[in-house]
Amino acid sequence: MKLLSVVGARPQFVKLAPIAKAAASAGVEHIIVHTGQHYDPMLSDVFFDELGISVPDVHLGVGSGSHGVQTGTMLAALDAVFDEHRPDWVLVYGDTNSTVAAALSAVKLHIPVAHLEAGLRSFNRRMPEEHNRVLTDHAADLLLAPTAVAVDHLAAEGLAARTVLVGDVMTDVLYEVRDALGTTPSALLDELGLEPGGYYLATIHRAENTDDARRLAEVVRGLAACDLPVVLLAHPRVVAKAAGHGIALDSGALVQHPPLAYADLLAAAMSSRGIITDSGGLQKEAFLLRIPCTTVRTETEWVETVDLGWNVLAPDPTTIAAAVARPVPAPTDVAPYGDGHAAERVIRELVDRA
Ligand code: UD1
């Protein structure tokens, strides 16, 4: 069986790691194509090195651009790559422009497409990610759903026959790296002079929080007003937008810091008092580590984190300071994201259907 994965943005490299490992264990030939959507070393190369993923076989070097330009450039380049390799399956990941470009190119070349992390919905049509995931689900031949809620969404859209519940592959990699870390303290503590439990860890990068100057200023004010230092792991997008809008990222409680590699991120999260984010992956990682999360969005795709009390939505940034200072929720053993073996299930499903 010949599998071809298309990745391009940071969360996709994290999801690729357990898939690459499971594919190798099963003796599956695996070609990795990197679109180049993310190109900064701290958003890309560091994950390949750290998570033991082999260097991509093909790198499209697409880079940044408007949605149409970025997605179109990928589409144009992928036709030739798929034609050359003619895999049994193209595997696409999550909800980025790289996902929808690869799904569209493959389906038109009649190459079977599987969508990992299928069925997540925010029902917010202002989000580019929502269009990417809906279009990809409807184009794909096999929908690999991470949760029961995702399975229900796909069934409601008439896609039940193509759907399989496999669990969440980010859980696989999180458990493995968390266990390897053990009790190693976060390097951030020494670097920034912080105490365990004495800071919040924040990431903000979504278009809806960064593109509009007034919105970004409100979010920054909300973070700056917290009762403990807020370490903002600043994605290049928020750095660029803040500079463009003339907004300082180090006011009040805010401490600006470059993005972290994966194990460093988990260590920093585990030592924190709470997470503040608009990232999908980090909301779930916070839950899996049982660190309270405050999400600066109007909704979430990972509704289980909210239902179980570990995540609170704070669409109004003036409510962030109160939300993060809430008591730690009641412990739970519920495991809506699977058992840490989702990637093996994914590879089995693909091999069985090749
Ligand atoms: C993308 C995904 C988003 C995902 C996020 C993870 C889409 C539509 N969005 O958002 O779903 O949560 O990745 O990080 O695909 N930039 C750099 N260096 C880089 C990458 C980006 O400086 O390596 C800057 C550029 O100015 C670029 C901007 O960030 O214009 C946005 O990058 P882009 O890849 O378009 O989207 P993200 O915001 O990263």
Coordinates of C-alpha atoms and ligand atoms in Angstrom, one line a residue:
M1 CA 0.0 0.0 0.0
K2 CA 1.3 3.4 -1.0
L3 CA 0.1 6.3 1.2
L4 CA 0.8 10.0 0.4
S5 CA 0.3 12.5 3.2
V6 CA -0.1 16.2 2.5
V7 CA 0.8 18.6 5.3
G8 CA 1.7 22.3 5.4
A9 CA 0.9 23.9 8.7
R10 CA 2.1 23.4 12.3
P11 CA -0.8 21.3 13.7
Q12 CA -0.5 19.0 10.7
F13 CA 3.1 18.1 11.5
V14 CA 2.0 17.1 15.0
K15 CA -0.8 14.8 13.5
L16 CA 1.6 13.4 10.9
A17 CA 4.1 12.2 13.6
P18 CA 1.9 9.3 14.9
I19 CA 0.7 8.5 11.4
A20 CA 4.2 8.2 10.0
K21 CA 5.2 6.0 12.9
A22 CA 2.2 3.7 12.5
A23 CA 2.7 3.5 8.7
A24 CA 6.3 2.5 9.2
S25 CA 5.4 -0.2 11.7
A26 CA 2.8 -1.6 9.3
G27 CA 5.4 -1.6 6.4
V28 CA 3.3 0.9 4.4
E29 CA 5.2 3.0 1.8
H30 CA 4.6 6.6 2.9
I31 CA 5.4 9.7 0.8
I32 CA 5.3 13.0 2.7
V33 CA 4.5 16.2 0.8
H34 CA 5.0 19.6 2.6
T35 CA 3.1 22.4 0.9
G36 CA 5.3 25.1 2.5
Q37 CA 2.3 26.9 4.0
H38 CA 4.4 27.3 7.2
Y39 CA 8.0 27.9 6.6
D40 CA 9.4 29.5 9.7
P41 CA 11.7 26.9 11.4
M42 CA 9.8 27.1 14.7
L43 CA 6.5 26.4 12.9
S44 CA 7.9 23.6 10.7
D45 CA 11.4 22.0 10.8
V46 CA 11.5 21.8 14.6
F47 CA 8.5 19.4 14.6
F48 CA 10.1 17.1 12.0
D49 CA 13.3 17.0 14.0
E50 CA 11.8 16.6 17.4
L51 CA 9.0 14.2 16.6
G52 CA 11.2 12.0 14.4
I53 CA 9.4 12.5 11.1
S54 CA 11.5 12.0 8.0
V55 CA 12.3 14.9 5.8
P56 CA 9.4 15.5 3.3
D57 CA 9.9 13.8 0.0
V58 CA 8.4 16.8 -1.8
H59 CA 8.4 20.4 -0.7
L60 CA 6.2 22.8 -2.7
G61 CA 7.6 26.0 -1.0
V62 CA 4.3 27.7 -1.5
G63 CA 4.6 30.2 1.4
S64 CA 2.1 33.0 2.4
G65 CA -0.5 34.7 0.3
S66 CA -4.2 35.5 0.2
H67 CA -6.5 32.4 0.6
G68 CA -7.0 32.1 -3.2
V69 CA -3.4 32.6 -4.1
Q70 CA -2.1 30.2 -1.4
T71 CA -4.7 27.5 -2.1
G72 CA -4.4 27.9 -5.9
T73 CA -0.7 27.7 -5.9
M74 CA -0.8 24.4 -3.9
L75 CA -3.5 23.0 -6.2
A76 CA -1.5 23.8 -9.3
A77 CA 1.6 22.1 -7.9
L78 CA -0.1 19.1 -6.4
D79 CA -1.5 17.7 -9.7
A80 CA 1.9 16.8 -10.9
V81 CA 3.0 15.3 -7.6
F82 CA 0.0 13.0 -7.4
D83 CA 0.3 12.1 -11.0
E84 CA 3.9 11.1 -10.5
H85 CA 3.4 9.0 -7.3
R86 CA -0.1 7.6 -8.0
P87 CA -0.7 6.6 -4.3
D88 CA -3.4 4.2 -3.2
W89 CA -4.5 6.9 -0.7
V90 CA -3.9 10.6 -0.3
L91 CA -4.3 11.5 3.4
V92 CA -5.2 15.1 4.3
Y93 CA -5.2 16.5 7.8
G94 CA -7.5 18.9 9.6
D95 CA -8.8 22.2 8.2
T96 CA -6.1 24.3 6.6
N97 CA -5.7 25.6 3.1
S98 CA -3.2 22.8 2.5
T99 CA -6.0 20.3 3.4
V100 CA -8.6 21.6 0.9
A101 CA -6.1 22.0 -1.9
A102 CA -4.9 18.4 -1.6
A103 CA -8.4 17.0 -1.3
L104 CA -9.5 18.9 -4.4
S105 CA -6.5 18.0 -6.5
A106 CA -6.6 14.3 -5.6
V107 CA -10.4 13.8 -6.0
K108 CA -10.2 15.2 -9.6
L109 CA -7.4 12.9 -10.4
H110 CA -9.6 10.0 -9.2
I111 CA -7.1 9.2 -6.4
P112 CA -8.9 8.0 -3.2
V113 CA -8.7 10.7 -0.5
A114 CA -9.0 10.1 3.3
H115 CA -9.7 13.0 5.6
L116 CA -8.1 12.8 9.1
E117 CA -10.0 14.8 11.7
A118 CA -13.2 14.7 9.7
G119 CA -16.6 15.9 10.9
L120 CA -15.5 18.8 13.2
R121 CA -17.7 21.8 12.9
S122 CA -17.8 25.2 14.4
F123 CA -20.9 26.2 12.3
N124 CA -19.2 29.6 12.0
R125 CA -19.1 30.4 8.3
R126 CA -16.8 33.4 8.9
M127 CA -13.9 31.0 9.6
P128 CA -11.7 29.9 6.7
E129 CA -11.2 26.6 8.5
E130 CA -14.9 25.8 8.5
H131 CA -15.1 26.1 4.7
N132 CA -11.9 24.0 4.4
R133 CA -13.2 21.2 6.5
V134 CA -16.7 21.1 5.1
L135 CA -15.5 21.1 1.5
T136 CA -12.8 18.5 2.3
D137 CA -15.3 16.1 4.0
H138 CA -17.7 16.3 1.1
A139 CA -14.9 15.6 -1.4
A140 CA -13.2 12.8 0.5
D141 CA -13.8 9.0 0.1
L142 CA -13.0 8.1 3.7
L143 CA -13.8 10.2 6.7
L144 CA -11.7 9.4 9.7
A145 CA -13.6 11.0 12.6
P146 CA -11.9 11.8 15.9
T147 CA -15.0 11.8 18.1
A148 CA -18.6 10.6 18.4
V149 CA -19.7 14.2 18.0
A150 CA -17.8 14.4 14.7
V151 CA -19.5 11.1 13.5
D152 CA -22.9 12.7 14.3
H153 CA -22.1 15.8 12.2
L154 CA -21.1 13.7 9.2
A155 CA -24.2 11.6 9.5
A156 CA -26.3 14.8 9.6
E157 CA -24.7 15.8 6.3
G158 CA -25.5 12.5 4.6
L159 CA -21.9 11.2 4.9
A160 CA -22.4 8.3 7.4
A161 CA -21.5 5.6 4.8
R162 CA -18.0 7.0 4.3
T163 CA -17.3 7.6 8.0
V164 CA -15.2 5.6 10.5
L165 CA -14.6 6.6 14.2
V166 CA -10.8 6.2 14.8
G167 CA -10.1 8.6 17.7
D168 CA -7.9 11.6 17.8
V169 CA -4.3 11.2 16.7
M170 CA -3.1 14.3 18.6
T171 CA -3.9 12.3 21.7
D172 CA -1.5 9.6 20.6
V173 CA 1.4 11.9 20.3
L174 CA 0.5 13.9 23.4
Y175 CA 0.5 10.8 25.6
E176 CA 3.8 9.6 24.2
V177 CA 5.6 13.0 24.6
R178 CA 4.0 13.6 28.1
D179 CA 5.2 10.3 29.3
A180 CA 8.7 10.8 28.0
L181 CA 8.8 14.2 29.7
G182 CA 7.9 12.8 33.1
T183 CA 8.5 15.5 35.7
T184 CA 11.1 17.5 33.7
P185 CA 10.3 21.1 34.6
S186 CA 9.5 23.6 31.8
A187 CA 12.6 25.6 30.7
L188 CA 10.3 28.6 30.7
L189 CA 10.3 28.7 34.5
D190 CA 14.1 29.5 34.7
E191 CA 14.1 31.6 31.5
L192 CA 11.4 33.9 32.6
G193 CA 11.7 33.6 36.4
L194 CA 8.2 32.0 36.8
E195 CA 6.9 29.7 39.5
P196 CA 5.0 26.5 38.7
G197 CA 1.3 27.4 38.7
G198 CA 2.2 31.1 38.7
Y199 CA 1.5 32.0 35.1
Y200 CA -0.9 31.5 32.2
L201 CA 0.2 30.2 28.8
A202 CA -1.5 31.9 25.8
T203 CA -1.6 31.6 22.1
I204 CA -3.6 33.8 19.7
H205 CA -3.4 33.5 16.0
R206 CA -6.8 33.1 14.3
A207 CA -7.9 35.6 11.6
E208 CA -11.0 36.6 13.6
N209 CA -8.8 37.7 16.6
T210 CA -5.8 39.2 14.7
D211 CA -6.9 40.8 11.4
D212 CA -9.1 43.6 12.8
A213 CA -7.0 46.2 14.7
R214 CA -9.8 46.9 17.2
R215 CA -10.4 43.3 18.0
L216 CA -6.7 42.5 18.4
A217 CA -6.4 45.5 20.8
E218 CA -9.3 44.2 22.9
V219 CA -7.9 40.7 23.1
V220 CA -4.5 42.1 24.1
R221 CA -6.1 44.3 26.8
G222 CA -8.0 41.3 28.0
L223 CA -4.8 39.3 28.4
A224 CA -2.9 42.2 29.9
A225 CA -5.6 42.5 32.7
C226 CA -5.0 38.9 34.1
D227 CA -3.9 38.4 37.7
L228 CA -0.8 36.4 36.9
P229 CA 1.9 36.8 34.1
V230 CA 0.5 35.7 30.7
V231 CA 3.2 34.2 28.5
L232 CA 2.1 34.8 24.9
L233 CA 3.7 32.3 22.6
A234 CA 3.5 34.6 19.6
H235 CA 2.7 33.1 16.2
P236 CA 4.3 35.1 13.3
R237 CA 0.8 36.0 12.3
V238 CA 0.0 37.8 15.6
V239 CA 3.5 39.5 15.6
A240 CA 3.0 40.8 12.1
K241 CA -0.6 42.0 12.7
A242 CA 0.3 43.6 16.0
A243 CA 3.2 45.5 14.4
G244 CA 1.0 46.5 11.5
H245 CA -1.7 47.8 13.9
G246 CA 0.8 49.5 16.3
I247 CA -0.2 47.2 19.2
A248 CA 2.3 46.3 21.9
L249 CA 2.4 42.6 22.9
D250 CA 4.1 43.2 26.3
S251 CA 1.7 45.4 28.2
G252 CA 0.4 44.7 31.7
A253 CA 0.6 41.0 32.5
L254 CA 1.7 40.1 29.0
V255 CA 5.1 38.5 28.4
Q256 CA 5.9 37.9 24.7
H257 CA 7.8 34.8 23.8
P258 CA 8.6 33.0 20.5
P259 CA 6.6 29.8 19.7
L260 CA 7.8 26.6 21.4
A261 CA 8.7 23.2 20.1
Y262 CA 6.2 20.5 21.0
A263 CA 7.7 18.9 24.1
D264 CA 8.5 22.4 25.4
L265 CA 5.0 23.5 24.8
L266 CA 3.6 20.5 26.8
A267 CA 6.0 21.1 29.6
A268 CA 5.1 24.8 29.7
A269 CA 1.4 24.0 29.7
M270 CA 1.7 21.4 32.5
S271 CA 3.4 23.9 34.8
S272 CA 0.9 26.7 34.0
R273 CA -2.1 27.7 36.0
G274 CA -4.2 27.8 32.8
I275 CA -4.2 28.1 29.1
I276 CA -5.7 31.0 27.1
T277 CA -6.0 30.3 23.4
D278 CA -7.9 30.4 20.1
S279 CA -6.1 27.3 18.8
G280 CA -8.2 24.1 18.4
G281 CA -5.3 21.8 19.2
L282 CA -4.3 23.5 22.4
Q283 CA -7.8 23.5 23.8
K284 CA -7.7 19.7 23.5
E285 CA -4.1 19.4 24.8
A286 CA -5.1 21.5 27.8
F287 CA -8.0 19.1 28.5
L288 CA -5.8 16.0 28.1
L289 CA -3.3 17.4 30.5
R290 CA -6.1 18.5 32.8
I291 CA -5.1 22.2 32.7
P292 CA -8.1 24.6 32.7
C293 CA -8.5 26.4 29.3
T294 CA -10.1 29.7 28.4
T295 CA -10.9 30.0 24.7
V296 CA -11.1 33.4 23.1
R297 CA -13.7 32.4 20.5
T298 CA -17.5 32.4 20.1
E299 CA -17.6 28.6 19.7
T300 CA -15.4 25.5 19.7
E301 CA -15.2 22.3 17.6
W302 CA -14.0 20.4 20.7
V303 CA -17.3 20.7 22.5
E304 CA -16.4 17.9 24.9
T305 CA -13.8 20.1 26.7
V306 CA -16.6 22.6 27.5
D307 CA -19.2 20.0 28.4
L308 CA -16.8 18.4 30.9
G309 CA -16.0 21.8 32.5
W310 CA -12.3 22.1 31.5
N311 CA -12.8 24.8 28.8
V312 CA -14.7 28.1 29.0
L313 CA -15.5 30.2 26.0
A314 CA -14.6 33.9 26.4
P315 CA -15.6 35.6 23.2
D316 CA -15.7 38.9 25.0
P317 CA -12.1 39.7 25.9
T318 CA -13.1 41.7 29.0
T319 CA -14.2 38.4 30.5
I320 CA -10.8 36.6 30.1
A321 CA -9.4 37.8 33.5
A322 CA -12.4 36.5 35.4
A323 CA -12.5 33.2 33.4
V324 CA -8.9 32.3 34.0
A325 CA -9.1 32.9 37.7
R326 CA -12.0 30.4 38.1
P327 CA -11.5 27.4 40.4
V328 CA -9.9 24.2 38.8
P329 CA -12.8 22.0 37.6
A330 CA -13.7 18.6 39.1
P331 CA -11.4 15.7 38.0
T332 CA -12.7 13.4 35.3
D333 CA -11.6 10.1 33.7
V334 CA -13.8 10.5 30.6
A335 CA -11.8 10.0 27.4
P336 CA -13.7 11.4 24.5
Y337 CA -10.6 11.6 22.3
G338 CA -9.7 8.0 22.3
D339 CA -7.0 5.7 23.9
G340 CA -3.8 7.0 22.2
H341 CA -3.9 4.4 19.4
A342 CA -5.9 6.3 16.8
A343 CA -3.0 6.3 14.2
E344 CA -2.8 2.5 14.2
R345 CA -6.5 2.4 13.5
V346 CA -6.1 4.9 10.7
I347 CA -3.5 2.8 9.0
R348 CA -5.5 -0.4 9.4
E349 CA -8.6 1.3 7.8
L350 CA -6.5 2.5 4.9
V351 CA -4.7 -0.8 4.3
D352 CA -8.0 -2.7 4.5
R353 CA -9.6 -0.5 1.8
A354 CA -6.6 0.0 -0.5
Ligands
UD1_1 C1 -3.0 28.3 9.5 C2 -4.4 27.7 9.3 C3 -5.0 27.6 10.7 C4 -4.2 26.8 11.7 C5 -2.8 27.6 11.8 C6 -1.8 26.9 12.7 C7 -5.5 28.2 7.2 C8 -6.6 29.0 6.6 N1 -5.2 28.5 8.5 O1 -3.2 29.7 10.0 O2 -6.2 26.8 10.6 O3 -4.8 26.9 13.0 O4 -2.2 27.6 10.5 O5 -0.7 27.8 12.9 O6 -4.9 27.3 6.6 N2 3.5 33.3 8.6 C9 4.9 33.4 8.8 N3 5.6 32.3 8.9 C10 5.1 31.0 8.7 C11 3.7 30.9 8.4 C12 2.9 32.1 8.4 O7 5.4 34.5 9.0 O8 5.9 30.1 8.7 C13 2.7 34.5 8.6 C14 2.6 35.2 7.3 O9 2.6 36.5 7.5 C15 1.2 34.7 6.8 C16 0.4 34.6 8.2 O10 1.4 34.2 9.1 O11 0.6 35.6 6.0 C17 -0.7 33.6 8.1 O12 -0.2 32.3 7.8 P1 -1.2 31.2 7.1 O13 -0.5 30.0 6.9 O14 -2.0 31.9 6.0 O15 -2.3 31.0 8.2 P2 -2.1 30.8 9.8 O16 -2.6 32.0 10.4 O17 -0.8 30.3 10.2

